[in-house]
PDB file of C-alpha atoms in Angstrom:
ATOM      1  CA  UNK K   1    -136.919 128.204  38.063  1.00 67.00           C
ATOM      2  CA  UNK K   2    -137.759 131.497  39.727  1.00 88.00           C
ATOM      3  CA  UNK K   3    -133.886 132.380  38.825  1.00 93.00           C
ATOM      4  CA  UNK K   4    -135.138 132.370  35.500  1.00 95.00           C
ATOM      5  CA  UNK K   5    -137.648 134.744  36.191  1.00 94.00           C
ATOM      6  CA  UNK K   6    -135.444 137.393  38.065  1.00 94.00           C
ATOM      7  CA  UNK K   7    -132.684 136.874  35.357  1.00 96.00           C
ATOM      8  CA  UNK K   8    -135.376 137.903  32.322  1.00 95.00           C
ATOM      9  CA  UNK K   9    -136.398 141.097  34.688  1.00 94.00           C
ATOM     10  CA  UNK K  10    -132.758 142.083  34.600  1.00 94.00           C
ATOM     11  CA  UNK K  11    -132.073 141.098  30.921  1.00 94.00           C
ATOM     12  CA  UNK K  12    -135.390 143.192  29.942  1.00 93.00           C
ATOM     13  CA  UNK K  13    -133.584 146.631  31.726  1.00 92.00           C
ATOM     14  CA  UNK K  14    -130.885 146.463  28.301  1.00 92.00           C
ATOM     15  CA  UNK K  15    -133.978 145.817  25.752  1.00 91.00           C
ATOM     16  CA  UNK K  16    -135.066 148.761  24.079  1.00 85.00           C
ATOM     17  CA  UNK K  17    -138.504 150.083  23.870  1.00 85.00           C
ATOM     18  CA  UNK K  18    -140.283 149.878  21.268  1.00 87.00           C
ATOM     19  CA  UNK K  19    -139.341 147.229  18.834  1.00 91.00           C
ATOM     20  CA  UNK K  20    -140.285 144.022  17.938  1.00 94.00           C
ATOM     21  CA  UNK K  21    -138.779 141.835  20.559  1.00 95.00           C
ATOM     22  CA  UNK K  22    -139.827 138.280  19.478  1.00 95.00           C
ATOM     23  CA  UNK K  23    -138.095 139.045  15.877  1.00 96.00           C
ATOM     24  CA  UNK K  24    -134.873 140.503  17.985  1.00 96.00           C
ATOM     25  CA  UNK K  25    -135.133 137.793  19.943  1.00 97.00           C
ATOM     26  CA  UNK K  26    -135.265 135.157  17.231  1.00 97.00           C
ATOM     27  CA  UNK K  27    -132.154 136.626  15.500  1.00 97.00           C
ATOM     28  CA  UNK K  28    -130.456 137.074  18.210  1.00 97.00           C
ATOM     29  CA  UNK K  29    -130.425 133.282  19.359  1.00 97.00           C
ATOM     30  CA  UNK K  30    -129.214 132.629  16.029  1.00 97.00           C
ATOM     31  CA  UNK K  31    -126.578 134.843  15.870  1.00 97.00           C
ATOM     32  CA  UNK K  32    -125.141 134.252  19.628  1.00 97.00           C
ATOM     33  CA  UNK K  33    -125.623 130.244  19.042  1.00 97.00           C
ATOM     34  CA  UNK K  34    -123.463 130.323  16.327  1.00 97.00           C
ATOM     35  CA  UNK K  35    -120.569 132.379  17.609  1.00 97.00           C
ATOM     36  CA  UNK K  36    -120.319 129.311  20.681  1.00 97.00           C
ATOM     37  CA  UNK K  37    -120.388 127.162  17.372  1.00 97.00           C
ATOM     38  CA  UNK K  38    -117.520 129.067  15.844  1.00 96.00           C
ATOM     39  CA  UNK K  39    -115.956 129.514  19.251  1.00 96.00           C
ATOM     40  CA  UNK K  40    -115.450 125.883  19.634  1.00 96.00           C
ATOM     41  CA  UNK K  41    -114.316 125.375  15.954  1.00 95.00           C
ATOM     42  CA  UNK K  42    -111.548 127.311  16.599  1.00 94.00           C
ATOM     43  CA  UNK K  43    -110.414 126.398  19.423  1.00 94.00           C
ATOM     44  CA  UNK K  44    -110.698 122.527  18.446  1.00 92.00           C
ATOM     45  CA  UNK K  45    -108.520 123.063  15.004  1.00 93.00           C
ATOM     46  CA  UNK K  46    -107.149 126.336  15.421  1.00 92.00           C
ATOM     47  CA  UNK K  47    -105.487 126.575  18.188  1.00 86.00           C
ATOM     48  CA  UNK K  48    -102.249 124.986  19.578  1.00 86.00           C
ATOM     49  CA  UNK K  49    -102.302 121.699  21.479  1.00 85.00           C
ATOM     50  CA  UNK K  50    -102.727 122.306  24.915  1.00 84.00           C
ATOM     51  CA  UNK K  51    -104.572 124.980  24.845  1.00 89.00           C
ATOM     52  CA  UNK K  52    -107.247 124.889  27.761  1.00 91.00           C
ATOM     53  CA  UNK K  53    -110.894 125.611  26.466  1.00 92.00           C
ATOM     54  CA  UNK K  54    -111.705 128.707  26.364  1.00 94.00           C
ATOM     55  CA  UNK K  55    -114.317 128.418  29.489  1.00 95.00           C
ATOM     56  CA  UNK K  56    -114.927 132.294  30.571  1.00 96.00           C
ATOM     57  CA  UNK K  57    -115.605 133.317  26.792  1.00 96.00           C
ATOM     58  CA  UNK K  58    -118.630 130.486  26.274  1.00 97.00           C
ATOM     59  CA  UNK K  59    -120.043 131.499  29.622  1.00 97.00           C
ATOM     60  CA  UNK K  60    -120.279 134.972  27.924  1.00 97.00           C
ATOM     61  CA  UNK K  61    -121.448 134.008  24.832  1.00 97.00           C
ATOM     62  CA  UNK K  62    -124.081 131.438  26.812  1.00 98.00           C
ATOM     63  CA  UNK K  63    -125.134 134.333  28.691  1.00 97.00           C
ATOM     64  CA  UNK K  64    -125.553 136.517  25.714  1.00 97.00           C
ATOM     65  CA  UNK K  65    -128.103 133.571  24.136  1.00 98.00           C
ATOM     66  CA  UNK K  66    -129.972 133.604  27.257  1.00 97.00           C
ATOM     67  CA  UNK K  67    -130.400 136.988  27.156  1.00 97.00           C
ATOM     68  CA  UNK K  68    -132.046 136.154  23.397  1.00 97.00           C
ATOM     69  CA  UNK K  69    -133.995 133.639  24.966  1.00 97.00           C
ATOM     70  CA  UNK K  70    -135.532 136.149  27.520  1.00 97.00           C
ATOM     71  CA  UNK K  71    -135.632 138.573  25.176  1.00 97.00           C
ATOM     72  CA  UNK K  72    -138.070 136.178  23.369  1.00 97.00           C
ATOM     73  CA  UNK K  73    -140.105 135.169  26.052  1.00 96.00           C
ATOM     74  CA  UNK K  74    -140.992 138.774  26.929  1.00 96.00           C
ATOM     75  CA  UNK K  75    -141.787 139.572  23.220  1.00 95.00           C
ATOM     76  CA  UNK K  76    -143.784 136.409  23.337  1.00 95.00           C
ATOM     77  CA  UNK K  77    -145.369 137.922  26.823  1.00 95.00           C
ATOM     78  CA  UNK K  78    -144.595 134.867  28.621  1.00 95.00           C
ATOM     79  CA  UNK K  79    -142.336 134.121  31.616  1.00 96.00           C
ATOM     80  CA  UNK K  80    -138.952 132.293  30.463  1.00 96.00           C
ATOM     81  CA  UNK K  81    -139.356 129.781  33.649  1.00 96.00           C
ATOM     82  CA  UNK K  82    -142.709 128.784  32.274  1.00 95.00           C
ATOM     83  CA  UNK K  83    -141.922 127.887  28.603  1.00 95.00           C
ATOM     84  CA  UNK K  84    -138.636 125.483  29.643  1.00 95.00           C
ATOM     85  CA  UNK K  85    -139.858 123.734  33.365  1.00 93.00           C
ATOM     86  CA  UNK K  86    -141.918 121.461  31.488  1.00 93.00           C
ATOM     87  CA  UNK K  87    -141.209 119.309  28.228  1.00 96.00           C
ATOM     88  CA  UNK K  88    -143.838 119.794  25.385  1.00 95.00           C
ATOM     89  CA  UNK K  89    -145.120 117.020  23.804  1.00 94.00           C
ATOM     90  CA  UNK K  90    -142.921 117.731  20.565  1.00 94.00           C
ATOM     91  CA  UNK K  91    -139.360 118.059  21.834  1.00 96.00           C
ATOM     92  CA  UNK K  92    -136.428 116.692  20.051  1.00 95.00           C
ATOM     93  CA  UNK K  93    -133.945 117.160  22.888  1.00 95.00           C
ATOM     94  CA  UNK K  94    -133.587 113.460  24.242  1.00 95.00           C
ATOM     95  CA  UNK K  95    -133.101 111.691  20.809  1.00 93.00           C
ATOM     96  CA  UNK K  96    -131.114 114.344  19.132  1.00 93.00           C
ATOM     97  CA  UNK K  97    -128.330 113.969  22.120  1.00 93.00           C
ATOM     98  CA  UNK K  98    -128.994 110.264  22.805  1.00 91.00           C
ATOM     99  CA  UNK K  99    -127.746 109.792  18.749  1.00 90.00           C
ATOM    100  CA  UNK K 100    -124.606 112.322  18.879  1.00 90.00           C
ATOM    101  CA  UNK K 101    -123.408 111.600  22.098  1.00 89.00           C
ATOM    102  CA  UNK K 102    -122.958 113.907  24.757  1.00 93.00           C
ATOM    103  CA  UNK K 103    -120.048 116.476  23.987  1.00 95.00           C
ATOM    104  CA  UNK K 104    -119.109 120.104  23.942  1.00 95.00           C
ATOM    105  CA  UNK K 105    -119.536 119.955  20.098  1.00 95.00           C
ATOM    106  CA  UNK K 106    -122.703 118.060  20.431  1.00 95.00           C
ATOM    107  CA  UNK K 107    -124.404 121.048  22.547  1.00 96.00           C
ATOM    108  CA  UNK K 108    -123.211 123.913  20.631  1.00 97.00           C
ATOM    109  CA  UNK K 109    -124.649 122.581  17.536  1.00 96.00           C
ATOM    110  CA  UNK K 110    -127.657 121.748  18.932  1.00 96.00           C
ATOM    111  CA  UNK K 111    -127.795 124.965  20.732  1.00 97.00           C
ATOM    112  CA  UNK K 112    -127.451 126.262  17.095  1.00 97.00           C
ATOM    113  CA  UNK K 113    -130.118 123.862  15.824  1.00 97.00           C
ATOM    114  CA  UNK K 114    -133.086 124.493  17.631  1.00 97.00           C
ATOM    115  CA  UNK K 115    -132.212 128.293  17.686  1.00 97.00           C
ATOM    116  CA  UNK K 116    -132.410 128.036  13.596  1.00 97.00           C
ATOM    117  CA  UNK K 117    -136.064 126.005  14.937  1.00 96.00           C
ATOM    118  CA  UNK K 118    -137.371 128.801  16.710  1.00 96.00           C
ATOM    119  CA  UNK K 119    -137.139 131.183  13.830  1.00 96.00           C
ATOM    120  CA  UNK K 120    -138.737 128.798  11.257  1.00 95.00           C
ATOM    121  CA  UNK K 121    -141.447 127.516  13.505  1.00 94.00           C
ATOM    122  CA  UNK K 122    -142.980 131.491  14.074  1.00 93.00           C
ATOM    123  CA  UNK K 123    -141.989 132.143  10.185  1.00 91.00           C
ATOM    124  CA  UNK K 124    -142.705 129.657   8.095  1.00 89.00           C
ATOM    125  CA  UNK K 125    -144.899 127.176  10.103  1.00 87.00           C
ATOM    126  CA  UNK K 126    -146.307 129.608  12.181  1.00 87.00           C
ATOM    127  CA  UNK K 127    -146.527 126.874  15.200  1.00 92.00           C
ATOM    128  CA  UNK K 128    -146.907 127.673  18.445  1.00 92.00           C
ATOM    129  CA  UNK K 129    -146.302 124.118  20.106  1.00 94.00           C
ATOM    130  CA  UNK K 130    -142.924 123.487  17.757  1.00 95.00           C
ATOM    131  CA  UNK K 131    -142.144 127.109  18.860  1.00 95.00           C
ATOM    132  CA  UNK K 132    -142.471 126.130  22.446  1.00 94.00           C
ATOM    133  CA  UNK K 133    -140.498 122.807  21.833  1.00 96.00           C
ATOM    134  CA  UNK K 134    -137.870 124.271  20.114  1.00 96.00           C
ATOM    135  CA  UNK K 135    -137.535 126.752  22.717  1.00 97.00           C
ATOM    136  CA  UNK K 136    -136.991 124.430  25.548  1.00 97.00           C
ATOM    137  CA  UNK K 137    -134.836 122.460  23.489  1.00 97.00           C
ATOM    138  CA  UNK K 138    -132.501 125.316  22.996  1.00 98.00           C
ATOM    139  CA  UNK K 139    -132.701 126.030  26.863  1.00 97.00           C
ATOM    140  CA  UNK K 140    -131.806 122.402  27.438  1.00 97.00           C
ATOM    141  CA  UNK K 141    -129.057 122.229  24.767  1.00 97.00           C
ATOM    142  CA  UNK K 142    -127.078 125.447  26.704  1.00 96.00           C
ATOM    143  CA  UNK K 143    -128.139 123.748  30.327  1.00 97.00           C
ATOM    144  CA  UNK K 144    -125.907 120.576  28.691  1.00 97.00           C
ATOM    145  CA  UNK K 145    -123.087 122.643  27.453  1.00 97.00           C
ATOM    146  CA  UNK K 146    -123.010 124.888  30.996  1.00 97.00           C
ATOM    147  CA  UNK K 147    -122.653 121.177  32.664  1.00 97.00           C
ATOM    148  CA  UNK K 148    -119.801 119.774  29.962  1.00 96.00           C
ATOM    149  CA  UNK K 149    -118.089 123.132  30.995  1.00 97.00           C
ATOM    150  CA  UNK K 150    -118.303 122.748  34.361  1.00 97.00           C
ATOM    151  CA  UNK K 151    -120.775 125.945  35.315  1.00 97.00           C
ATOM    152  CA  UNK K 152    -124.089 126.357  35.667  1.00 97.00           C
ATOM    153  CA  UNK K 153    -126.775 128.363  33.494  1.00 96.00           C
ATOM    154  CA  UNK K 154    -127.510 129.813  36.752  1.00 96.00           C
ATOM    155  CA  UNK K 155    -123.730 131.305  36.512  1.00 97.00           C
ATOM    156  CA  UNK K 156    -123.796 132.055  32.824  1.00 97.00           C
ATOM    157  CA  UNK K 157    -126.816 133.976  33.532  1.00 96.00           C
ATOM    158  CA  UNK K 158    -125.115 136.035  36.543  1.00 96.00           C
ATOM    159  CA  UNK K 159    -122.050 136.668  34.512  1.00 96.00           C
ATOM    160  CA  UNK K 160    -124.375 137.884  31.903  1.00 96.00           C
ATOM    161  CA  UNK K 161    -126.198 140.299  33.832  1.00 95.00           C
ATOM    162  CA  UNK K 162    -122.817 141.533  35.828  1.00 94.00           C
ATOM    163  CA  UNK K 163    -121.690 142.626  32.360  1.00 94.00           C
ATOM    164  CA  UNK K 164    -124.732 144.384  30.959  1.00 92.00           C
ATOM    165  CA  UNK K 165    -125.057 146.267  34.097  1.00 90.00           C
ATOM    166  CA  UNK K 166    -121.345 147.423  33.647  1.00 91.00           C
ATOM    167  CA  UNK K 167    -121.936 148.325  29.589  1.00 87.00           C
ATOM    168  CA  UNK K 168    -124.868 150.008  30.570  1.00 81.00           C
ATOM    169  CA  UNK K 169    -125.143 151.260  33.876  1.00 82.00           C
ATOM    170  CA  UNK K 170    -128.283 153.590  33.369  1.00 73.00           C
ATOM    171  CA  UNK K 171    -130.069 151.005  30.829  1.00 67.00           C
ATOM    172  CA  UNK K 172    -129.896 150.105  27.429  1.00 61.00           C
ATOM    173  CA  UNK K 173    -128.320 152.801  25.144  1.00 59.00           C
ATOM    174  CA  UNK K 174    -128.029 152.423  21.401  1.00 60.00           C
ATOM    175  CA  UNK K 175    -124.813 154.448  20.838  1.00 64.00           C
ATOM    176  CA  UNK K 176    -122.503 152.716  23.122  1.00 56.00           C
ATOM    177  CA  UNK K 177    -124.170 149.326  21.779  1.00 54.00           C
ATOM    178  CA  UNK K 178    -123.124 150.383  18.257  1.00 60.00           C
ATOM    179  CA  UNK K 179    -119.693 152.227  19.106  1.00 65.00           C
ATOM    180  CA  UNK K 180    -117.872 149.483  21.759  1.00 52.00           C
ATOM    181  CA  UNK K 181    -114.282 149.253  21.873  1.00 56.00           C
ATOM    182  CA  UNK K 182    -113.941 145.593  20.702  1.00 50.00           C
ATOM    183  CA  UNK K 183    -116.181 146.926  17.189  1.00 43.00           C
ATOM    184  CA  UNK K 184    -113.233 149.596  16.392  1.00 47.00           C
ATOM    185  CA  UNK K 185    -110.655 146.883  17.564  1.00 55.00           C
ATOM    186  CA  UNK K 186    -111.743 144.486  15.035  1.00 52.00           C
ATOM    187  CA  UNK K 187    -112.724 146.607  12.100  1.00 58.00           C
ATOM    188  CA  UNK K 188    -109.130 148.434  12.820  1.00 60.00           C
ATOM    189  CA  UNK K 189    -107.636 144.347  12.284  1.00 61.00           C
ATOM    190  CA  UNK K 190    -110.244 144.002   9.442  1.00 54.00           C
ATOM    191  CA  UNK K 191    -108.357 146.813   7.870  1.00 61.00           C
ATOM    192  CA  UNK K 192    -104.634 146.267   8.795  1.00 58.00           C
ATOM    193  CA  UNK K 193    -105.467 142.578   7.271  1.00 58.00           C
ATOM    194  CA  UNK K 194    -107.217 144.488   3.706  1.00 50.00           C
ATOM    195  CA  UNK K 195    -104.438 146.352   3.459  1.00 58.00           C
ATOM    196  CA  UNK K 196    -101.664 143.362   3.994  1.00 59.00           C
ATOM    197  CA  UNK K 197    -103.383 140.993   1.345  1.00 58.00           C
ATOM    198  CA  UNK K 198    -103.479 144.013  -1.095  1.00 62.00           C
ATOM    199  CA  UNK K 199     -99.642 145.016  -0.283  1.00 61.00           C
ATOM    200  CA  UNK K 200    -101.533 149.075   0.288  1.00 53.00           C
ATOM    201  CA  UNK K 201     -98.705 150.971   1.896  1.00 46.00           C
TER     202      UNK K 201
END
């Protein structure tokens, strides 16, 4: 677990000062958990048969929810390693995959789920302990989909860090956040698409 540990250090050099980390952290989990989600839709019924899985672009978007989960922890002022090395009393991790089976599909929902748990449990319960289960449930859910992949969190994590520290070589800076290439690349399709549908010439 002490990879854990070094990995939220290096995840907390691309989090802003001065906001409200646990709510970031929250939204971001949801957010990143469902683009693996959508990730895997499409490539189970949208793309043509034989095409391989799309392996490097979950290990990014894993990475990017661990970097929500960290994110979280250090909001929460907590060390990641020491909310997910032990399993609370409340977690649903066991029966939720024993029922669905395990599969790629199975994880990235679940990563999903208990992502959409976090948020509720602070907001609308306001528990601590089904915060803390939910939390390690999501960890465990992306440690099963890292495995069904053939990687390791431990990777997803590395290739995470590797590309922050190329985005943002001097730390976390909000204008190249906002303006990055693959934004004007697909609001430039968004547009070309608009303007197709519309017959605009």
């Amino acid at each position: 677990m002490a990879f854990l540990n070094i990995y939220q250090k290096y995840a907390q050099r691309t989090s802003p000062d001065g906001h409200d980390r646990i709510l970031n952290g929250l939204l971001g989990l949801i957010g990143e958990s469902g683009e693996i989600v959508d990730l895997i839709k499409k490539y189970k019924f949208q793309s043509t048969k034989g095409t391989p899985l799309p392996k490097e672009r979950l290990i990014e978007e894993i990475g990017d929810v661990m970097w929500y989960l960290a994110e979280l922890a250090t909001g929460l002022r907590k060390e990641l390693s020491g909310l997910v090395e032990k399993k609370p009393i409340y977690s649903l991790f066991d029966p939720f995959v024993y029922g669905m089976g395990k599969s790629v599909e199975t994880a990235a929902a679940l990563t999903a789920h208990f992502a959409g748990k976090c948020f509720i449990s602070i907001n609308f319960e306001e528990n601590a302990m089904i915060l803390q289960a939910s939390l390690y449930d999501t960890y465990c859910s992306l440690k099963l989909l890292c495995e069904l992949i053939g990687t390791t969190i431990e990777y997803a994590g590395k290739v995470n860090i590797d590309k922050l520290k190329e985005r943002y070589p001097d730390g976390f800076d909000a204008e190249k956040s906002m303006n990055r290439p693959e934004y004007a690349k697909s609001e430039q399709e968004s547009e070309h698409l608009f303007i197709r549908r519309n017959k605009i010439t």
